[in-house]
Short mmCIF file of C-alpha atoms in Angstrom, two decimals:
data_model
loop_
_atom_site.label_atom_id
_atom_site.label_comp_id
_atom_site.label_asym_id
_atom_site.label_seq_id
_atom_site.Cartn_x
_atom_site.Cartn_y
_atom_site.Cartn_z
CA MET A 1 13.67 -15.24 -2.78
CA PRO A 2 11.26 -13.92 -5.41
CA SER A 3 12.06 -14.38 -9.05
CA HIS A 4 12.72 -11.12 -10.84
CA GLN A 5 12.70 -12.17 -14.45
CA HIS A 6 10.99 -9.97 -17.02
CA ARG A 7 7.64 -11.08 -18.37
CA THR A 8 5.43 -9.40 -20.92
CA ALA A 9 1.95 -8.53 -19.71
CA PRO A 10 -0.64 -10.88 -21.24
CA PRO A 11 -3.05 -9.40 -23.79
CA GLY A 12 -6.05 -7.80 -22.16
CA ARG A 13 -4.21 -6.99 -18.94
CA ARG A 14 -6.10 -4.22 -17.12
CA ALA A 15 -4.85 -0.76 -17.92
CA VAL A 16 -3.57 0.18 -14.46
CA LEU A 17 -0.36 1.37 -16.03
CA ALA A 18 -1.88 3.66 -18.64
CA ALA A 19 -1.19 7.35 -18.46
CA GLY A 20 -4.90 7.93 -17.93
CA ALA A 21 -4.55 6.37 -14.48
CA ALA A 22 -3.03 9.66 -13.39
CA ALA A 23 -6.55 11.05 -13.18
CA ALA A 24 -7.28 8.62 -10.35
CA LEU A 25 -4.56 10.36 -8.35
CA ALA A 26 -5.73 13.90 -8.85
CA PHE A 27 -7.16 14.29 -5.36
CA ALA A 28 -4.26 12.61 -3.61
CA LEU A 29 -1.30 14.45 -5.03
CA PRO A 30 -0.85 18.22 -5.03
CA PRO A 31 0.20 19.74 -8.36
CA VAL A 32 3.87 20.35 -9.00
CA PRO A 33 4.58 24.09 -8.80
CA ALA A 34 5.03 25.66 -12.22
CA ALA A 35 8.50 26.94 -11.38
CA ALA A 36 9.66 23.45 -10.43
CA SER A 37 8.25 21.84 -13.57
CA THR A 38 9.81 24.37 -15.93
CA ALA A 39 13.19 24.27 -14.17
CA ARG A 40 13.47 20.47 -14.10
CA PRO A 41 16.60 19.27 -15.91
CA ALA A 42 16.28 17.20 -19.05
CA GLY A 43 17.40 13.58 -19.14
CA PRO A 44 16.04 10.29 -17.83
CA PHE A 45 17.09 10.97 -14.22
CA GLY A 46 15.81 14.54 -13.94
CA ARG A 47 17.43 16.57 -11.18
CA PHE A 48 18.89 13.49 -9.50
CA GLY A 49 22.17 13.29 -11.42
CA SER A 50 23.32 10.47 -13.68
CA PRO A 51 25.94 7.69 -13.74
CA ALA A 52 28.40 10.32 -14.95
CA HIS A 53 27.43 12.83 -12.25
CA ARG A 54 26.34 10.90 -9.17
CA LEU A 55 24.61 12.71 -6.34
CA THR A 56 26.58 10.59 -3.87
CA PRO A 57 28.91 7.58 -4.10
CA ARG A 58 25.99 5.47 -2.85
CA THR A 59 23.59 6.46 -5.63
CA LEU A 60 22.72 3.98 -8.38
CA TYR A 61 20.73 4.68 -11.52
CA VAL A 62 18.16 2.31 -13.02
CA HIS A 63 17.04 2.64 -16.63
CA PRO A 64 15.06 -0.04 -18.53
CA GLY A 65 16.83 0.85 -21.78
CA GLY A 66 20.34 0.50 -20.42
CA LEU A 67 21.22 4.17 -19.82
CA GLY A 68 21.81 3.63 -16.11
CA ASP A 69 23.90 1.38 -13.93
CA HIS A 70 21.30 -1.38 -14.09
CA PRO A 71 18.26 -2.15 -16.29
CA THR A 72 16.25 -3.71 -13.44
CA VAL A 73 15.35 -2.59 -9.94
CA GLN A 74 16.39 -5.92 -8.43
CA GLY A 75 19.75 -5.73 -10.16
CA ALA A 76 20.39 -2.37 -8.50
CA VAL A 77 19.16 -3.63 -5.12
CA ASP A 78 21.51 -6.60 -5.32
CA ALA A 79 24.43 -4.32 -6.21
CA ALA A 80 23.73 -1.99 -3.27
CA GLY A 81 25.58 -3.80 -0.51
CA GLY A 82 25.35 -2.28 2.94
CA PRO A 83 23.22 0.55 4.29
CA GLY A 84 22.21 3.95 2.95
CA TRP A 85 21.93 3.45 -0.80
CA THR A 86 19.70 5.54 -3.08
CA LEU A 87 18.26 4.06 -6.27
CA VAL A 88 17.05 6.58 -8.85
CA LEU A 89 14.52 5.00 -11.22
CA ALA A 90 14.09 6.45 -14.71
CA PRO A 91 10.56 6.54 -16.15
CA GLY A 92 9.46 3.13 -17.35
CA THR A 93 7.58 -0.03 -16.51
CA TYR A 94 9.71 -2.52 -14.58
CA ARG A 95 8.00 -5.91 -14.94
CA GLU A 96 9.77 -7.86 -12.24
CA THR A 97 9.55 -8.87 -8.61
CA VAL A 98 11.75 -7.07 -6.12
CA LEU A 99 13.08 -8.05 -2.69
CA VAL A 100 14.82 -5.51 -0.45
CA SER A 101 16.35 -7.77 2.17
CA ALA A 102 16.74 -6.90 5.83
CA ALA A 103 20.47 -6.23 5.35
CA ARG A 104 19.84 -3.28 3.02
CA THR A 105 18.88 -0.75 5.68
CA GLY A 106 18.28 2.89 4.92
CA MET A 107 17.57 2.32 1.23
CA THR A 108 15.67 4.94 -0.79
CA LEU A 109 13.86 4.49 -4.11
CA VAL A 110 13.23 7.69 -6.05
CA GLY A 111 11.09 8.06 -9.16
CA ALA A 112 13.22 10.40 -11.26
CA SER A 113 10.32 12.24 -12.92
CA GLU A 114 8.74 13.06 -9.54
CA ASP A 115 5.43 11.70 -10.87
CA PRO A 116 4.51 8.18 -9.70
CA LYS A 117 2.59 7.30 -12.84
CA ASP A 118 5.88 7.37 -14.77
CA VAL A 119 7.75 4.76 -12.71
CA VAL A 120 5.90 1.47 -12.28
CA VAL A 121 7.16 -1.73 -10.65
CA VAL A 122 4.64 -4.44 -11.55
CA TYR A 123 4.17 -8.19 -11.75
CA ASP A 124 1.21 -10.56 -11.79
CA ASN A 125 1.77 -13.38 -9.31
CA ALA A 126 -1.17 -14.37 -7.12
CA ALA A 127 -1.52 -16.65 -4.11
CA GLY A 128 -2.72 -19.45 -6.38
CA THR A 129 -0.10 -18.96 -9.07
CA PRO A 130 2.13 -22.06 -9.25
CA ARG A 131 5.84 -21.66 -8.60
CA PRO A 132 8.30 -23.45 -10.88
CA ASP A 133 8.16 -26.42 -8.48
CA GLY A 134 4.36 -26.55 -8.77
CA THR A 135 3.54 -25.25 -5.26
CA PRO A 136 1.49 -22.03 -5.02
CA TYR A 137 3.12 -18.74 -4.10
CA GLY A 138 0.67 -18.00 -1.29
CA THR A 139 -0.33 -14.48 -0.32
CA SER A 140 3.08 -13.35 0.95
CA GLY A 141 4.90 -14.91 -1.96
CA SER A 142 2.66 -13.14 -4.47
CA ALA A 143 4.08 -9.70 -3.65
CA THR A 144 5.53 -7.75 -6.54
CA THR A 145 7.77 -5.84 -4.12
CA THR A 146 8.79 -7.04 -0.66
CA VAL A 147 10.63 -4.67 1.70
CA GLN A 148 12.17 -6.29 4.78
CA ALA A 149 14.76 -3.61 5.54
CA ASP A 150 14.41 -0.97 8.23
CA GLY A 151 14.61 2.70 7.30
CA PHE A 152 13.27 2.24 3.76
CA THR A 153 11.86 5.24 1.84
CA ALA A 154 10.11 5.39 -1.53
CA ARG A 155 9.11 8.57 -3.37
CA TRP A 156 7.10 8.93 -6.58
CA VAL A 157 6.92 5.20 -7.37
CA THR A 158 3.96 3.01 -8.37
CA PHE A 159 3.89 -0.51 -6.91
CA ALA A 160 1.39 -2.70 -8.76
CA ASN A 161 0.12 -6.23 -9.11
CA ASP A 162 -1.92 -6.57 -12.30
CA PHE A 163 -3.16 -10.13 -11.72
CA LEU A 164 -6.80 -10.63 -12.68
CA ARG A 165 -9.15 -13.21 -11.25
CA THR A 166 -9.77 -14.45 -14.78
CA ASP A 167 -6.09 -15.39 -15.02
CA LEU A 168 -6.74 -18.41 -12.76
CA PRO A 169 -10.38 -19.36 -13.39
CA GLY A 170 -11.85 -21.38 -10.55
CA ASN A 171 -8.77 -20.94 -8.36
CA PRO A 172 -9.56 -19.37 -4.95
CA GLY A 173 -6.03 -18.03 -4.54
CA THR A 174 -6.83 -14.57 -5.89
CA GLN A 175 -4.85 -12.61 -3.30
CA ALA A 176 -2.24 -10.61 -5.25
CA VAL A 177 -0.01 -8.24 -3.29
CA ALA A 178 1.57 -5.17 -4.89
CA LEU A 179 3.75 -4.24 -1.90
CA LYS A 180 4.60 -6.13 1.28
CA ALA A 181 6.32 -3.83 3.77
CA GLN A 182 7.80 -5.47 6.87
CA GLY A 183 10.55 -3.17 8.11
CA ASP A 184 10.47 -0.54 10.83
CA ARG A 185 10.60 3.17 9.93
CA SER A 186 9.34 2.71 6.37
CA ALA A 187 8.07 5.81 4.56
CA PHE A 188 6.16 5.99 1.28
CA LEU A 189 5.65 9.48 -0.08
CA HIS A 190 3.59 10.32 -3.17
CA CYS A 191 3.39 6.66 -4.17
CA ARG A 192 0.66 4.56 -5.77
CA PHE A 193 -0.36 1.00 -4.85
CA LEU A 194 -2.50 -0.71 -7.49
CA GLY A 195 -4.15 -4.10 -7.33
CA HIS A 196 -7.38 -5.90 -6.55
CA GLN A 197 -7.33 -8.23 -3.52
CA ASP A 198 -4.68 -7.63 -0.82
CA THR A 199 -2.97 -4.76 -2.65
CA LEU A 200 -0.97 -3.30 0.25
CA TYR A 201 0.35 -5.65 2.95
CA ALA A 202 1.53 -3.51 5.87
CA ASP A 203 3.17 -6.16 7.99
CA SER A 204 6.15 -6.85 10.26
CA MET A 205 9.04 -9.32 10.23
CA ALA A 206 7.76 -11.14 13.32
CA LEU A 207 4.77 -11.12 15.62
CA ASN A 208 6.59 -9.19 18.35
CA ALA A 209 8.58 -6.92 15.98
CA LEU A 210 7.83 -3.20 15.85
CA ALA A 211 7.08 -2.10 12.29
CA ARG A 212 6.21 1.60 12.02
CA GLN A 213 5.16 2.68 8.55
CA TYR A 214 4.19 6.07 7.19
CA PHE A 215 2.23 6.73 3.99
CA ALA A 216 1.72 10.34 2.91
CA HIS A 217 -0.08 11.67 -0.18
CA CYS A 218 -0.45 8.14 -1.54
CA HIS A 219 -3.10 6.46 -3.68
CA VAL A 220 -4.25 2.91 -2.87
CA GLU A 221 -6.84 0.96 -4.81
CA GLY A 222 -8.37 -2.50 -4.78
CA ASP A 223 -11.44 -4.47 -3.77
CA VAL A 224 -11.01 -7.13 -1.04
CA ASP A 225 -9.00 -6.32 2.12
CA PHE A 226 -6.72 -4.16 0.02
CA VAL A 227 -4.95 -2.58 2.99
CA PHE A 228 -4.16 -5.31 5.52
CA GLY A 229 -1.62 -6.57 8.03
CA ARG A 230 -0.27 -6.08 11.55
CA ALA A 231 2.04 -3.08 11.10
CA ARG A 232 1.68 0.15 13.04
CA ALA A 233 0.84 2.23 9.96
CA VAL A 234 -0.16 5.88 9.54
CA PHE A 235 -1.87 7.09 6.37
CA GLU A 236 -2.01 10.88 5.97
CA HIS A 237 -3.64 12.69 3.07
CA CYS A 238 -4.07 9.38 1.22
CA ARG A 239 -6.75 8.42 -1.27
CA PHE A 240 -8.42 5.00 -1.16
CA ARG A 241 -10.26 3.94 -4.31
CA THR A 242 -12.61 0.95 -4.41
CA LEU A 243 -13.05 -0.78 -7.75
CA LEU A 244 -15.99 -2.00 -9.79
CA ARG A 245 -16.44 -5.78 -9.81
CA THR A 246 -18.24 -7.40 -12.71
CA ASP A 247 -17.92 -10.87 -11.19
CA LEU A 248 -20.35 -10.17 -8.33
CA PRO A 249 -24.06 -9.45 -8.81
CA SER A 250 -24.61 -7.57 -5.56
CA ALA A 251 -23.03 -5.93 -2.52
CA PRO A 252 -20.71 -6.15 -0.76
CA TYR A 253 -17.91 -6.04 -3.28
CA GLY A 254 -15.22 -5.94 -0.63
CA PHE A 255 -13.47 -4.21 2.25
CA VAL A 256 -10.89 -1.44 2.37
CA PHE A 257 -9.05 -2.48 5.55
CA ALA A 258 -8.32 -5.80 7.24
CA PRO A 259 -5.97 -5.09 10.17
CA SER A 260 -4.45 -7.97 12.12
CA THR A 261 -2.81 -5.99 14.93
CA ALA A 262 -1.04 -8.03 17.59
CA ARG A 263 -2.74 -7.84 20.96
CA GLY A 264 0.36 -6.38 22.60
CA ASN A 265 0.56 -3.52 20.11
CA PRO A 266 -1.41 -0.47 21.31
CA TYR A 267 -1.67 0.91 17.76
CA GLY A 268 -2.67 -0.52 14.40
CA PHE A 269 -3.79 1.46 11.35
CA LEU A 270 -4.46 5.20 11.54
CA VAL A 271 -6.03 7.11 8.63
CA SER A 272 -5.95 10.88 8.97
CA ARG A 273 -7.34 13.40 6.47
CA GLY A 274 -7.93 10.70 3.88
CA ARG A 275 -10.44 10.47 1.04
CA PHE A 276 -12.44 7.41 0.06
CA VAL A 277 -13.77 7.27 -3.50
CA SER A 278 -15.29 4.50 -5.57
CA GLU A 279 -16.12 3.46 -9.10
CA ALA A 280 -18.64 0.97 -7.69
CA PRO A 281 -22.31 1.68 -6.89
CA ASP A 282 -23.15 3.53 -3.69
CA GLY A 283 -22.84 1.48 -0.53
CA TYR A 284 -21.16 -1.51 -2.13
CA TYR A 285 -18.06 -1.44 0.06
CA LYS A 286 -17.42 -1.94 3.76
CA LEU A 287 -14.81 0.17 5.48
CA ALA A 288 -13.18 -2.73 7.31
CA ARG A 289 -13.30 -6.21 8.72
CA PRO A 290 -10.95 -7.70 11.33
CA TRP A 291 -8.40 -10.29 10.30
CA VAL A 292 -7.39 -12.74 13.01
CA PRO A 293 -4.96 -15.05 11.22
CA GLY A 294 -4.40 -18.67 12.17
CA SER A 295 -0.79 -17.77 12.99
CA ASP A 296 -1.96 -15.33 15.67
CA PRO A 297 -5.36 -16.27 17.12
CA THR A 298 -4.91 -13.68 19.87
CA ALA A 299 -4.73 -10.74 17.41
CA TRP A 300 -6.78 -7.68 18.33
CA PRO A 301 -7.23 -5.67 15.13
CA SER A 302 -7.00 -1.89 15.44
CA LEU A 303 -8.18 0.79 12.99
CA VAL A 304 -8.93 4.49 13.45
CA VAL A 305 -10.25 6.63 10.60
CA ARG A 306 -10.40 10.30 11.47
CA ASP A 307 -10.93 13.69 9.82
CA SER A 308 -11.52 11.95 6.50
CA VAL A 309 -14.06 12.19 3.67
CA LEU A 310 -15.96 8.96 3.07
CA GLY A 311 -17.66 8.94 -0.30
CA PRO A 312 -20.95 7.19 -1.11
CA GLY A 313 -19.18 3.96 -2.03
CA ILE A 314 -18.84 3.14 1.69
CA ASP A 315 -21.87 1.49 3.31
CA ALA A 316 -22.87 4.10 5.90
CA VAL A 317 -25.43 1.87 7.61
CA ALA A 318 -23.12 -1.10 8.22
CA PRO A 319 -19.52 -0.13 7.38
CA TYR A 320 -17.95 -3.04 9.31
CA ALA A 321 -18.33 -6.79 8.94
CA ASN A 322 -16.89 -10.00 10.33
CA MET A 323 -14.30 -12.08 8.56
CA ARG A 324 -15.18 -14.92 10.92
CA ASP A 325 -18.05 -14.94 13.39
CA ALA A 326 -15.68 -16.14 16.12
CA TYR A 327 -14.06 -12.70 16.00
CA PRO A 328 -16.85 -10.12 15.74
CA TRP A 329 -15.87 -6.65 14.61
CA GLN A 330 -17.57 -5.15 17.68
CA ALA A 331 -14.92 -6.79 19.87
CA GLN A 332 -12.05 -5.15 17.98
CA ARG A 333 -10.40 -1.76 18.31
CA PHE A 334 -12.28 0.11 15.59
CA GLY A 335 -13.09 3.80 15.84
CA GLU A 336 -13.92 6.93 13.85
CA TYR A 337 -13.64 10.61 14.58
CA ARG A 338 -14.96 13.70 12.79
CA ASN A 339 -15.39 12.04 9.42
CA THR A 340 -17.58 13.62 6.76
CA GLY A 341 -19.23 12.64 3.48
CA PRO A 342 -22.19 10.36 2.69
CA GLY A 343 -20.25 7.24 3.69
CA ALA A 344 -19.71 8.70 7.17
CA ASP A 345 -23.37 9.38 8.01
CA VAL A 346 -24.22 7.89 11.39
CA THR A 347 -27.63 6.36 10.80
CA VAL A 348 -27.22 3.36 13.11
CA PRO A 349 -25.03 4.56 16.02
CA GLU A 350 -24.18 1.06 17.26
CA ASN A 351 -22.61 0.34 13.87
CA ARG A 352 -20.36 3.42 13.91
CA PRO A 353 -18.05 3.46 16.97
CA GLN A 354 -16.95 7.06 17.52
CA LEU A 355 -13.94 8.18 19.53
CA SER A 356 -14.32 10.73 22.27
CA ALA A 357 -12.18 13.86 22.12
CA ALA A 358 -9.94 12.38 24.80
CA GLU A 359 -9.51 9.14 22.85
CA ALA A 360 -8.83 11.04 19.65
CA ALA A 361 -6.04 12.98 21.37
CA SER A 362 -3.97 9.79 21.38
CA ALA A 363 -4.84 8.85 17.79
CA THR A 364 -2.12 10.92 16.17
CA ARG A 365 0.92 10.38 14.00
CA ALA A 366 3.22 11.23 16.90
CA ALA A 367 1.60 8.68 19.19
CA TYR A 368 1.72 5.92 16.58
CA LEU A 369 5.28 6.55 15.38
CA GLY A 370 6.84 7.33 18.77
CA ASP A 371 10.44 8.49 18.64
CA TRP A 372 10.55 8.25 14.83
CA THR A 373 9.80 11.38 12.81
CA PRO A 374 9.51 10.58 9.08
CA VAL A 375 11.11 12.83 6.52
CA ALA A 376 8.83 15.65 5.40
CA PRO A 377 6.62 14.75 2.42
#
């Protein structure tokens, strides 16, 4: 189980948590209506009650200064035994690791201010970071937040991993996960996911387990494979931001997606009406590369990006690459449909697999999520 002790961010830690980071979200989140902002109740928990006036008997309040039921997110998770609990998080930075175990089904995390920049769950473990016993955490163990439970929902929360490659000079274990989601029917609405390599791990509990995940109006940023895994995940109206890298002299800096879809799963990652932006030079990022992990050599990675705006940061000539030559990207289930923007220009047709209208008809949220309809954003 992850440790969830507090730790102060080292000096020089990148400013992912600064208020100015809200500007990076401007295109992903619609503005709050004026009437709602002026009518919002005062107090650290906004319109979501308080320990003295609970919304429901299964609502717990988290406040880093001690004004809630618990000062840490993990403390509230541990106290929420059984299904259907709601945790209301007051504005603050929660420097801890969090595990929502499989037994805590139907849990909801709510950022009380209804602005994700105000509620940040962050830590700085990486794959190469040594555990107390001296062994490395590994990629999965590096996650700031791990969600194993089915039916999980998060609204207006930032999940971050602020590890920097310079924290472990010379160590290749630079994967540093902000969120690892493994449960079925997981929804993330108006959330942010901040990191560098392997920011968002959309995974499942087992190779043959169904893990449907829904991300709406979210912001995800990173550099190498920063959205990866084998989940059946739908991203609607999300913004993907690729970062500048000063440690590399030339392109490519990295890859947005690295799906590892199981061969028996007809659906992998679907991006619909997304926006891809970059602080790096034009063409320095690939859209995707397939990940065929050693634990599943039969994986058949699947990614569809449709009706989205691809900025100039994406390499339009060669947007896909191999992770290993034994598994060429051309043999995977990659496709695009009706994308626009300079990163979507089809200059070399064989490098840009396009779906037909008939194929695109099955690349929808309803097809991917089946009998599960997420709550409205």
